[in-house]
Amino acid sequence: MTWRVWAAGASALALVPRCRHCRKMRSSSVLRFLTGARGDWPSAVVSLSLLASCAGHSMPAPPSGTRSSHAGESASAPKGDAVARGTAAYDASRYAEAEKEFRQAAAQGSIPARLGLARVLLMTGRAALAEQTASDLVGATPELSLELSTLHAEALHRQGKVTEAQALLESITGDPAARRARLLLGEVLIEQGKRREAEPVLMTLIDEYNQGDLKDAARLAMVGRAASLLGSPTDANDAFEESERAGPADAETLLYRAEVFLEAYDPGHAEECVTAVLAKAPHHPDALAAMAEVKLASNLDFDAAEKLARQALAVHPGLDAAEGVLAGAALRDMDLAGADRHVNAGLVENPRNLSLLSLRAAIRFLADDAPGFERAKADVLAKNPRYSRLYQIIGEYAEWEHRYEDIVEMMREALFADPNDAKVRAQLGFNLIRAGEDAAGVSALQRAFQDDPFNVRVFNTLKLYEKDIPKKYVTLGHGKFVVRYSREEEKILDRIVPPLLETAWSELTKKYGFVPKTPVGVELYPSREDFAIRTSGLPQTFIQGVCFGRTLAAMSPNVEHFNLGMTLWHELSHVFHIQLSKNHVPRWFTEGLAEHETLVARPEWRREFDAELQVALASGRLPKIQDLNRTFTHAEDMDDMATAYYASTQVVGYIVQHYGMKKVTDMLVAWGAGKRTDEVIRSVLDIGADALDEAFRAELRARLAPYANQFVPPSRSTDVATAEARLRESPKDPERHALLALAHLSVGDETKARAALDQALALDPKQGTALWLRVQLAKTGGNREGARQALDELVQAGHDGYAVQMTLADVAATPAERRKALEAAHRFDPKKADPVRGLVELARAERDEGAELGLLRDLAAIEENDGDAYRRLLGLLIARNETEEALRVGAAGVFVDAESAEMHRLYAEALGKSGDRADAERELETAVLGHGTATELARAHGALSAVLAARGDKRGAAEHARAAQSAAEQARTGPI
């Protein structure tokens, strides 16, 4: 995957109401559209766009108020002080306090207190004690007896005792008031694969809704949950909406709603639901675990998710959902032992939890333990033969590790378990398309859409493949490649992309001694929305390119300017790594190796993140080599992600330098044979993973030594509460006062930040972070002179470095001061482009062409994406008749700004000066297809006209002369 822009997760999407079970639930115009013919695609786009941007219309944000959990199922709790205090404490998630109050009242014979105590025990992970407490019905009224029995069944269910839970629930569900019992019975039956038996049980709740004008909030919420369990999320949404109009939602209802939103790929509204729970009950373990899932679904924030999961486990040890989050995070890092530990911990309370058992199967799959994988699958299916979700869970982690072909086979197997699982069929379709089997993939998605016309990922993807691609794109065969372009870009890109691919293919096949399966699909999308839907089914993404093993997709340079050559070479390299390793190469290795391949292909295709890597190394945030996947999953921002790629590249470069490229190929083959990373390193490189890591770090420290003594400003802040807690541990530590100031600044509280800075500087007038923050306060306040003085103090205190000098350049009063600061910044970090770019601007402003030329040479050597710099450098070299260098710059520049008319014209001029008339003409033919100002296009057409006239093509020359004249006229009269 190309990291220039990082994936940030799914967009918020709305559900459309569907009336499958609840006759009184309202339809909408969007419903009528979607359930009709799918031919009217433009209307569909409008409807879906409105839903995505105004999701509150179909799923309004949950209200801030919440009612007590389980309210409405029984009479109000007695007014006894202990029970009332316990209930209030329980609702606020003060569980120790609630338990104390309930125990005191229960000891005096209060049945409501016994019920409250059982709930506390269940919430805090003591299901066996909750079972015992709730099983005592002595002295209970029929209504409280029903509640106790239902809670007893919940405790049994929580422990995985589904047979006992089912028997108990069936014994009480004849009571018309036993609505919660019937809801739980339906869930228990579905969990065992007995959906047919569950439907009539759950339909009693739906029928009750349909037969009367139901106004009770709790009962409406149960209708919503029943509809959700019956597979009708839009009916569920309507019922939840009515419930919230009837009264504020309780925690249970909001968590049910969050589950529905997450299933609908809408983490934004799920987060609103869970936030409403945590606002009232900040220690609610199920809500904390749900928020962890939201963080993963919204932007893959593993650090936040893990923190939330651990908070949940502090309240409810062994909570299955929380342990599942931690197991999943470990599995994405390929920490198989850690994933196993968390799965086992979650199974202590409920040994038949199907999600965790499915995770165990995923672990065995990624461990290449075929017998263990088959046993784990069989264990799940023995408990629920229709649990096709098993394969979806495995597929989620298989996708992370590039096992696309395996996912296709798994989804086909899943359809034997449940032929009606539309999500499985959708996953099959997505992965067939990723494998380049578009027709089969679209067919599977069409069937999935018939079964569930409310899956937004399917809807978007079908619209792309059935309507947009045939209309807006063209797919061309080029030998071993099948290339897709937008029709508007076909002519220019088809002159650039196939030759580049052929060159890369030739180089890589020789290097790896391996020929991947063909054809290889290469798709370029000028629309970020089209590219996002192609890769995920959702309309937003922040990645630049992706490789699926035999197919790669990327943004085109039409709108977003970047180095097309570097991106395609990187993604094509993945084809070799993934196929040679039989889809087993770790993410860190393939990303590092793809980056290494680009810098070998062209030295200017090199990232420059030495300073950031030094910070990661010094702070202990750089994992060991065998754990480098964590640098990707735990990146907090774009800088972290860039550092992850760069660190991986440095490791691969170290291996190539010390062991040779042949060993790299051998490592890929060893992963393909099913060996784990530690074993691959030991068997191929004849060194232990820890020893390799130590040797790499020693060399890295030596190379990065110039960065070690620079002042590096803090790049991130903790929250205020954490900063305050750390300060309490060491109240005389000036840096902790400064970091508290940073935390206050991160939330916009300048007053408290200034107070904390005063404390820090009173303790140490030379404290670097505090002085730096004073600089920032002066800058944000518009006080340039104050910022300059604060920066001088920072330097005088011994805290100089790249960031300090770049800030001095920003606030400089004169060009001379700015130049001095930029030159100093460049000395601190010669690989950063910004100081050189600033010096280029100064030289150009002073019309010092010689200085500008030298600086542009420096800039081109370290900046792979600046088309303006390459065009300016190329023009200066041509003007000075430095043709040989101009040829090298032009050959690189046409990839930096691939659709620039001026770039191709200038390169053609350099080629012409070298005597290469054929290639010069070819570049001019490319130039006139490109983008640029009217003046630039006039120059391109004029140059091509002259070349054609020189070789006797009068018709062609005249045609381009007219085009040049027309463009020149447009330049005189206004922009085209």
PDB file of C-alpha atoms in Angstrom, residues 799-938:
ATOM      1  CA  HIS A 799      17.848  23.817  22.599  1.00  0.00           C
ATOM      2  CA  ASP A 800      18.642  24.352  18.941  1.00  0.00           C
ATOM      3  CA  GLY A 801      17.640  22.152  16.048  1.00  0.00           C
ATOM      4  CA  TYR A 802      15.816  21.828  12.752  1.00  0.00           C
ATOM      5  CA  ALA A 803      12.370  22.749  14.102  1.00  0.00           C
ATOM      6  CA  VAL A 804      13.735  25.780  15.945  1.00  0.00           C
ATOM      7  CA  GLN A 805      15.485  27.141  12.873  1.00  0.00           C
ATOM      8  CA  MET A 806      12.495  26.536  10.612  1.00  0.00           C
ATOM      9  CA  THR A 807      10.355  28.480  13.075  1.00  0.00           C
ATOM     10  CA  LEU A 808      12.927  31.275  13.110  1.00  0.00           C
ATOM     11  CA  ALA A 809      12.651  31.339   9.321  1.00  0.00           C
ATOM     12  CA  ASP A 810       8.858  31.658   9.606  1.00  0.00           C
ATOM     13  CA  VAL A 811       9.058  34.703  11.880  1.00  0.00           C
ATOM     14  CA  ALA A 812      12.152  36.298  10.349  1.00  0.00           C
ATOM     15  CA  ALA A 813      11.980  40.070   9.907  1.00  0.00           C
ATOM     16  CA  THR A 814      14.221  40.273   6.819  1.00  0.00           C
ATOM     17  CA  PRO A 815      15.203  38.031   3.900  1.00  0.00           C
ATOM     18  CA  ALA A 816      18.720  37.854   5.318  1.00  0.00           C
ATOM     19  CA  GLU A 817      17.434  36.550   8.663  1.00  0.00           C
ATOM     20  CA  ARG A 818      15.209  34.058   6.843  1.00  0.00           C
ATOM     21  CA  ARG A 819      18.128  32.815   4.714  1.00  0.00           C
ATOM     22  CA  LYS A 820      20.329  32.399   7.767  1.00  0.00           C
ATOM     23  CA  ALA A 821      17.682  30.343   9.560  1.00  0.00           C
ATOM     24  CA  LEU A 822      16.912  28.202   6.496  1.00  0.00           C
ATOM     25  CA  GLU A 823      20.595  27.469   5.958  1.00  0.00           C
ATOM     26  CA  ALA A 824      20.930  26.457   9.606  1.00  0.00           C
ATOM     27  CA  ALA A 825      17.859  24.228   9.342  1.00  0.00           C
ATOM     28  CA  HIS A 826      19.353  22.600   6.244  1.00  0.00           C
ATOM     29  CA  ARG A 827      22.559  21.872   8.141  1.00  0.00           C
ATOM     30  CA  PHE A 828      20.567  20.273  10.949  1.00  0.00           C
ATOM     31  CA  ASP A 829      18.704  18.042   8.491  1.00  0.00           C
ATOM     32  CA  PRO A 830      20.139  17.951   4.948  1.00  0.00           C
ATOM     33  CA  LYS A 831      17.424  15.535   3.833  1.00  0.00           C
ATOM     34  CA  LYS A 832      14.446  17.786   4.506  1.00  0.00           C
ATOM     35  CA  ALA A 833      13.050  19.571   1.465  1.00  0.00           C
ATOM     36  CA  ASP A 834      11.385  22.574   3.122  1.00  0.00           C
ATOM     37  CA  PRO A 835      14.565  24.566   3.942  1.00  0.00           C
ATOM     38  CA  VAL A 836      15.876  24.085   0.407  1.00  0.00           C
ATOM     39  CA  ARG A 837      12.513  25.043  -1.061  1.00  0.00           C
ATOM     40  CA  GLY A 838      12.556  28.218   1.033  1.00  0.00           C
ATOM     41  CA  LEU A 839      16.075  29.065  -0.143  1.00  0.00           C
ATOM     42  CA  VAL A 840      14.993  28.490  -3.754  1.00  0.00           C
ATOM     43  CA  GLU A 841      12.222  31.035  -3.270  1.00  0.00           C
ATOM     44  CA  LEU A 842      14.684  33.574  -1.873  1.00  0.00           C
ATOM     45  CA  ALA A 843      17.121  33.040  -4.747  1.00  0.00           C
ATOM     46  CA  ARG A 844      14.329  33.420  -7.285  1.00  0.00           C
ATOM     47  CA  ALA A 845      13.060  36.587  -5.601  1.00  0.00           C
ATOM     48  CA  GLU A 846      16.596  38.015  -5.824  1.00  0.00           C
ATOM     49  CA  ARG A 847      16.937  36.809  -9.431  1.00  0.00           C
ATOM     50  CA  ASP A 848      20.078  34.900  -8.536  1.00  0.00           C
ATOM     51  CA  GLU A 849      19.714  32.239 -11.209  1.00  0.00           C
ATOM     52  CA  GLY A 850      23.011  30.530 -10.415  1.00  0.00           C
ATOM     53  CA  ALA A 851      22.121  30.079  -6.757  1.00  0.00           C
ATOM     54  CA  GLU A 852      18.623  28.978  -7.675  1.00  0.00           C
ATOM     55  CA  LEU A 853      19.972  26.341 -10.049  1.00  0.00           C
ATOM     56  CA  GLY A 854      22.254  24.851  -7.418  1.00  0.00           C
ATOM     57  CA  LEU A 855      19.454  24.788  -4.854  1.00  0.00           C
ATOM     58  CA  LEU A 856      17.016  23.214  -7.319  1.00  0.00           C
ATOM     59  CA  ARG A 857      19.543  20.463  -7.942  1.00  0.00           C
ATOM     60  CA  ASP A 858      19.660  19.819  -4.210  1.00  0.00           C
ATOM     61  CA  LEU A 859      15.880  19.908  -3.980  1.00  0.00           C
ATOM     62  CA  ALA A 860      15.326  17.471  -6.857  1.00  0.00           C
ATOM     63  CA  ALA A 861      17.660  14.993  -5.175  1.00  0.00           C
ATOM     64  CA  ILE A 862      15.549  14.841  -2.007  1.00  0.00           C
ATOM     65  CA  GLU A 863      12.027  15.696  -3.184  1.00  0.00           C
ATOM     66  CA  GLU A 864      10.180  13.155  -5.286  1.00  0.00           C
ATOM     67  CA  ASN A 865       6.815  14.935  -5.631  1.00  0.00           C
ATOM     68  CA  ASP A 866       7.512  18.619  -6.427  1.00  0.00           C
ATOM     69  CA  GLY A 867       6.577  19.078 -10.073  1.00  0.00           C
ATOM     70  CA  ASP A 868       7.139  22.845  -9.957  1.00  0.00           C
ATOM     71  CA  ALA A 869      10.745  22.346  -8.831  1.00  0.00           C
ATOM     72  CA  TYR A 870      11.447  19.783 -11.549  1.00  0.00           C
ATOM     73  CA  ARG A 871       9.970  21.985 -14.288  1.00  0.00           C
ATOM     74  CA  ARG A 872      11.945  25.027 -13.155  1.00  0.00           C
ATOM     75  CA  LEU A 873      15.186  23.032 -12.892  1.00  0.00           C
ATOM     76  CA  LEU A 874      14.657  21.466 -16.296  1.00  0.00           C
ATOM     77  CA  GLY A 875      14.017  24.848 -17.871  1.00  0.00           C
ATOM     78  CA  LEU A 876      17.174  26.359 -16.382  1.00  0.00           C
ATOM     79  CA  LEU A 877      19.322  23.424 -17.493  1.00  0.00           C
ATOM     80  CA  ILE A 878      18.002  23.643 -21.042  1.00  0.00           C
ATOM     81  CA  ALA A 879      18.589  27.389 -21.122  1.00  0.00           C
ATOM     82  CA  ARG A 880      22.201  26.798 -20.060  1.00  0.00           C
ATOM     83  CA  ASN A 881      22.646  23.994 -22.605  1.00  0.00           C
ATOM     84  CA  GLU A 882      23.423  21.491 -19.865  1.00  0.00           C
ATOM     85  CA  THR A 883      21.721  18.839 -21.950  1.00  0.00           C
ATOM     86  CA  GLU A 884      23.044  15.677 -20.332  1.00  0.00           C
ATOM     87  CA  GLU A 885      21.783  16.687 -16.908  1.00  0.00           C
ATOM     88  CA  ALA A 886      18.546  17.972 -18.427  1.00  0.00           C
ATOM     89  CA  LEU A 887      17.909  14.521 -19.887  1.00  0.00           C
ATOM     90  CA  ARG A 888      18.284  12.918 -16.457  1.00  0.00           C
ATOM     91  CA  VAL A 889      16.010  15.475 -14.803  1.00  0.00           C
ATOM     92  CA  GLY A 890      13.414  15.209 -17.568  1.00  0.00           C
ATOM     93  CA  ALA A 891      13.342  11.412 -17.411  1.00  0.00           C
ATOM     94  CA  ALA A 892      12.547  11.698 -13.706  1.00  0.00           C
ATOM     95  CA  GLY A 893      10.272  14.708 -14.002  1.00  0.00           C
ATOM     96  CA  VAL A 894       7.734  13.099 -16.323  1.00  0.00           C
ATOM     97  CA  PHE A 895       6.795  10.753 -13.463  1.00  0.00           C
ATOM     98  CA  VAL A 896       6.725  13.528 -10.856  1.00  0.00           C
ATOM     99  CA  ASP A 897       4.135  15.482 -12.878  1.00  0.00           C
ATOM    100  CA  ALA A 898       2.918  12.915 -15.376  1.00  0.00           C
ATOM    101  CA  GLU A 899       0.092  14.913 -16.957  1.00  0.00           C
ATOM    102  CA  SER A 900       1.876  18.262 -17.184  1.00  0.00           C
ATOM    103  CA  ALA A 901       2.094  19.583 -20.740  1.00  0.00           C
ATOM    104  CA  GLU A 902       5.028  21.803 -19.812  1.00  0.00           C
ATOM    105  CA  MET A 903       7.036  18.977 -18.224  1.00  0.00           C
ATOM    106  CA  HIS A 904       6.763  16.811 -21.325  1.00  0.00           C
ATOM    107  CA  ARG A 905       7.507  19.764 -23.631  1.00  0.00           C
ATOM    108  CA  LEU A 906      10.652  20.638 -21.720  1.00  0.00           C
ATOM    109  CA  TYR A 907      11.812  17.033 -21.729  1.00  0.00           C
ATOM    110  CA  ALA A 908      11.148  16.911 -25.475  1.00  0.00           C
ATOM    111  CA  GLU A 909      13.309  20.009 -25.894  1.00  0.00           C
ATOM    112  CA  ALA A 910      16.139  18.319 -24.006  1.00  0.00           C
ATOM    113  CA  LEU A 911      15.754  15.205 -26.136  1.00  0.00           C
ATOM    114  CA  GLY A 912      15.820  17.311 -29.290  1.00  0.00           C
ATOM    115  CA  LYS A 913      19.012  19.034 -28.176  1.00  0.00           C
ATOM    116  CA  SER A 914      20.573  15.592 -27.672  1.00  0.00           C
ATOM    117  CA  GLY A 915      19.647  14.581 -31.217  1.00  0.00           C
ATOM    118  CA  ASP A 916      16.960  12.081 -30.157  1.00  0.00           C
ATOM    119  CA  ARG A 917      14.266  13.366 -32.503  1.00  0.00           C
ATOM    120  CA  ALA A 918      11.987  10.333 -32.332  1.00  0.00           C
ATOM    121  CA  ASP A 919      11.670  10.425 -28.560  1.00  0.00           C
ATOM    122  CA  ALA A 920      11.382  14.192 -28.652  1.00  0.00           C
ATOM    123  CA  GLU A 921       8.419  13.919 -30.967  1.00  0.00           C
ATOM    124  CA  ARG A 922       6.881  11.271 -28.756  1.00  0.00           C
ATOM    125  CA  GLU A 923       7.186  13.536 -25.704  1.00  0.00           C
ATOM    126  CA  LEU A 924       5.588  16.406 -27.607  1.00  0.00           C
ATOM    127  CA  GLU A 925       2.719  14.143 -28.617  1.00  0.00           C
ATOM    128  CA  THR A 926       2.301  13.407 -24.917  1.00  0.00           C
ATOM    129  CA  ALA A 927       2.605  17.088 -24.004  1.00  0.00           C
ATOM    130  CA  VAL A 928      -0.316  18.196 -26.167  1.00  0.00           C
ATOM    131  CA  LEU A 929      -2.517  15.646 -24.368  1.00  0.00           C
ATOM    132  CA  GLY A 930      -1.581  17.020 -20.976  1.00  0.00           C
ATOM    133  CA  HIS A 931      -2.784  19.759 -18.678  1.00  0.00           C
ATOM    134  CA  GLY A 932      -1.459  23.262 -18.297  1.00  0.00           C
ATOM    135  CA  THR A 933      -2.118  26.908 -18.869  1.00  0.00           C
ATOM    136  CA  ALA A 934      -3.183  28.098 -22.289  1.00  0.00           C
ATOM    137  CA  THR A 935       0.316  29.511 -22.790  1.00  0.00           C
ATOM    138  CA  GLU A 936       1.918  26.150 -21.934  1.00  0.00           C
ATOM    139  CA  LEU A 937      -0.409  24.309 -24.293  1.00  0.00           C
ATOM    140  CA  ALA A 938       0.303  26.831 -27.039  1.00  0.00           C
TER     141      ALA A 938
END
